[in-house]
Amino acid sequence: MFSKRIDAVWFGIHFFLITAVCFAGLFSLIAEGATMLPSALESYARKAEIAAAWVLGKQATASSPLRRGVATYLHAAGIQAGYTFFAPNVPGYHRLTLELFYEDGRVEHEAPRLRSKVTGLRLDSLLDRLAEERYEPIREVLVKMLAFSVWREHPGVKKIRAVFGSVTPPSIIEFEQGKAETFQPMFSFDFSLRREEKARGLSALLMRVRILSFPVLLEIVGR
């Protein structure tokens, strides 16, 4: 009889924590405006999210035994995240824009050339990796390779400016108001060819860039 009571208490605590985790995730989505619910509910959802976080011990200090105990149990039981973790969401991404400057003053905007859908997926993966700080030392080499691949098709270009940045899609409310995605530049590089390099052609230069960047490119894309 006593063991059944213990099982019942454990059952109640377990599913109480599951409910708290699920509601915390749900209220978080509502508070961030990631749902189609009215924006007037966002402030109430934020308060409810804080209450759910308090129940889960997340408002306590990092060294609190209660917080550590609840977090350990949630991860051990595999209930640290609710189904909102799999909620449909359009994440941000990164974009590389190439500005082509001609001798006559014209300026055109291009993107890296893609030969197939598979190449597009690899390029997206590459751009996401370039945003990380650990790849900062080889950013210029990889961006130069992408820029020169476009340069071959535009021999009259005097200079290329490569602008890399993050793209944030509009929220549901902003989309309903007709707002577009926002582009936030992170870094840029300017590339120009000397006259003797133009005379020799770009093949040798591209080969040098590929030799320098190919091993790193394989590592990034292969992840």
XYZ file of C-alpha atoms in Angstrom:
223
model
C 0.000 0.000 0.000
C 2.820 2.370 0.933
C 4.685 1.639 -2.313
C 1.554 2.430 -4.320
C 1.334 5.818 -2.642
C 4.952 6.515 -3.517
C 4.273 5.527 -7.128
C 1.213 7.791 -7.219
C 3.161 10.740 -5.794
C 6.038 10.192 -8.225
C 3.536 9.874 -11.101
C 1.912 13.173 -10.109
C 5.230 15.031 -9.774
C 6.515 13.630 -13.061
C 3.507 14.704 -15.107
C 3.311 18.008 -13.248
C 6.839 18.749 -14.463
C 5.931 17.660 -18.003
C 2.967 20.049 -17.941
C 5.134 22.890 -16.621
C 7.771 22.332 -19.329
C 5.159 22.265 -22.094
C 3.391 25.393 -20.867
C 6.715 27.218 -20.441
C 7.564 26.535 -24.088
C 4.067 27.475 -25.265
C 3.998 30.740 -23.326
C 7.476 31.556 -24.635
C 6.308 31.267 -28.259
C 3.272 33.445 -27.566
C 5.365 36.055 -25.741
C 7.821 36.254 -28.656
C 5.003 36.828 -31.143
C 5.745 33.584 -32.969
C 2.085 32.556 -33.154
C -1.037 33.912 -34.843
C -2.571 34.907 -31.510
C -3.255 38.624 -30.870
C -0.266 40.665 -29.725
C -2.283 41.794 -26.695
C -1.659 38.367 -25.171
C 2.131 38.673 -25.315
C 2.510 40.493 -21.989
C 0.284 37.961 -20.215
C 2.161 35.096 -21.841
C 5.470 36.538 -20.634
C 4.194 36.599 -17.040
C 2.906 33.038 -17.380
C 6.265 31.959 -18.814
C 8.056 33.437 -15.790
C 5.650 31.597 -13.479
C 6.308 28.302 -15.262
C 10.053 28.949 -15.099
C 9.723 29.578 -11.353
C 7.979 26.219 -10.919
C 10.869 24.547 -12.761
C 13.393 26.283 -10.532
C 14.871 28.368 -13.346
C 14.472 31.596 -11.375
C 16.782 30.309 -8.653
C 20.528 30.888 -8.674
C 22.736 28.613 -10.756
C 24.162 27.033 -7.598
C 20.736 26.321 -6.087
C 20.276 22.608 -5.184
C 16.602 22.865 -6.211
C 17.454 24.175 -9.669
C 20.174 21.599 -10.197
C 17.989 18.775 -8.926
C 15.036 19.659 -11.165
C 17.301 20.174 -14.200
C 19.037 16.847 -13.595
C 15.737 15.004 -13.320
C 14.305 16.662 -16.440
C 17.328 15.709 -18.544
C 17.531 12.198 -17.088
C 13.851 11.629 -17.862
C 14.140 13.248 -21.303
C 11.422 15.825 -20.604
C 13.562 18.991 -20.562
C 11.829 20.289 -23.721
C 8.231 20.072 -24.868
C 6.791 19.667 -28.335
C 7.268 23.383 -28.935
C 10.893 22.427 -29.636
C 9.621 20.973 -32.931
C 7.235 23.844 -33.655
C 7.406 25.127 -37.249
C 9.574 28.201 -37.402
C 11.442 30.053 -40.128
C 14.986 30.543 -38.832
C 17.348 33.286 -39.820
C 20.100 32.593 -42.332
C 23.164 34.225 -43.849
C 23.710 35.814 -47.238
C 26.734 36.772 -49.318
C 26.154 39.653 -51.736
C 28.736 40.552 -54.376
C 28.882 44.143 -55.618
C 30.570 44.360 -59.035
C 32.250 47.683 -59.869
C 32.974 48.299 -63.578
C 35.476 50.641 -65.198
C 32.670 52.904 -66.483
C 31.209 53.375 -62.989
C 28.408 50.833 -63.216
C 27.612 48.727 -60.161
C 25.842 45.369 -60.311
C 24.826 42.965 -57.578
C 25.400 39.241 -57.924
C 25.277 36.117 -55.773
C 27.626 33.107 -55.856
C 26.882 30.842 -58.813
C 25.099 27.564 -58.058
C 25.288 24.626 -60.447
C 22.750 22.412 -58.662
C 20.450 22.178 -55.638
C 23.086 20.139 -53.835
C 25.560 22.979 -54.311
C 22.991 25.356 -52.861
C 22.665 23.280 -49.701
C 26.437 23.133 -49.319
C 26.716 26.874 -49.835
C 24.101 27.509 -47.138
C 26.068 25.297 -44.767
C 29.288 27.110 -45.669
C 27.768 30.553 -45.044
C 26.391 29.481 -41.676
C 29.856 28.262 -40.681
C 31.524 31.478 -41.820
C 29.435 33.382 -39.275
C 31.163 31.514 -36.437
C 34.138 33.202 -34.792
C 36.413 30.163 -35.061
C 36.358 30.422 -38.875
C 37.355 34.089 -38.901
C 40.988 33.403 -39.984
C 39.907 31.747 -43.243
C 36.871 33.894 -44.080
C 38.683 36.079 -46.592
C 40.143 33.120 -48.487
C 36.798 31.350 -48.854
C 34.915 34.516 -49.758
C 37.621 35.323 -52.325
C 37.099 31.941 -53.952
C 33.364 32.593 -54.271
C 33.951 36.121 -55.563
C 36.477 35.066 -58.216
C 34.128 32.376 -59.516
C 31.733 35.199 -60.399
C 34.549 37.412 -61.654
C 35.380 34.958 -64.450
C 31.984 35.633 -66.011
C 32.405 39.425 -65.757
C 35.867 40.233 -67.196
C 35.128 43.964 -67.284
C 34.804 44.219 -63.525
C 37.346 46.461 -61.818
C 36.600 45.529 -58.207
C 34.318 43.227 -56.232
C 33.008 44.010 -52.785
C 31.732 40.957 -50.913
C 29.258 41.785 -48.138
C 28.357 39.025 -45.683
C 25.516 39.343 -43.205
C 22.597 37.738 -41.426
C 19.036 37.765 -42.736
C 16.141 37.839 -40.278
C 12.676 36.988 -41.641
C 9.781 39.179 -40.456
C 7.580 38.000 -37.617
C 3.974 37.064 -38.305
C 2.774 40.507 -37.261
C 5.437 42.245 -39.367
C 4.579 40.037 -42.353
C 0.908 40.990 -42.041
C 1.991 44.637 -42.068
C 3.886 44.068 -45.316
C 7.400 44.278 -43.873
C 10.189 42.367 -45.594
C 13.175 40.527 -44.199
C 16.029 42.548 -42.724
C 19.711 42.238 -43.679
C 22.361 42.977 -41.055
C 25.926 43.209 -42.466
C 28.590 41.418 -40.413
C 31.769 41.921 -42.463
C 32.911 42.771 -45.993
C 35.956 42.354 -48.238
C 37.151 44.257 -51.313
C 38.943 42.338 -54.078
C 40.707 43.800 -57.116
C 42.943 42.303 -59.816
C 46.203 43.770 -61.023
C 46.639 44.280 -64.747
C 49.196 41.495 -65.084
C 46.810 39.075 -63.373
C 44.091 40.073 -65.802
C 46.458 39.444 -68.698
C 47.326 35.961 -67.466
C 43.715 35.183 -66.779
C 42.045 34.118 -63.599
C 42.729 30.405 -63.852
C 46.074 30.443 -62.025
C 44.753 32.751 -59.341
C 41.683 30.610 -58.790
C 43.871 27.534 -58.544
C 45.910 29.104 -55.747
C 42.788 30.078 -53.861
C 41.331 26.589 -54.243
C 44.525 24.957 -52.983
C 44.512 27.146 -49.870
C 40.838 26.762 -49.055
C 39.861 23.310 -50.315
C 40.792 21.322 -47.155
C 38.950 23.765 -44.919
C 36.008 23.853 -47.310
C 35.727 20.079 -47.143
C 35.780 20.200 -43.363
C 33.031 22.816 -43.168
C 30.724 21.358 -45.815
C 31.245 17.806 -44.581
C 29.895 18.571 -41.124
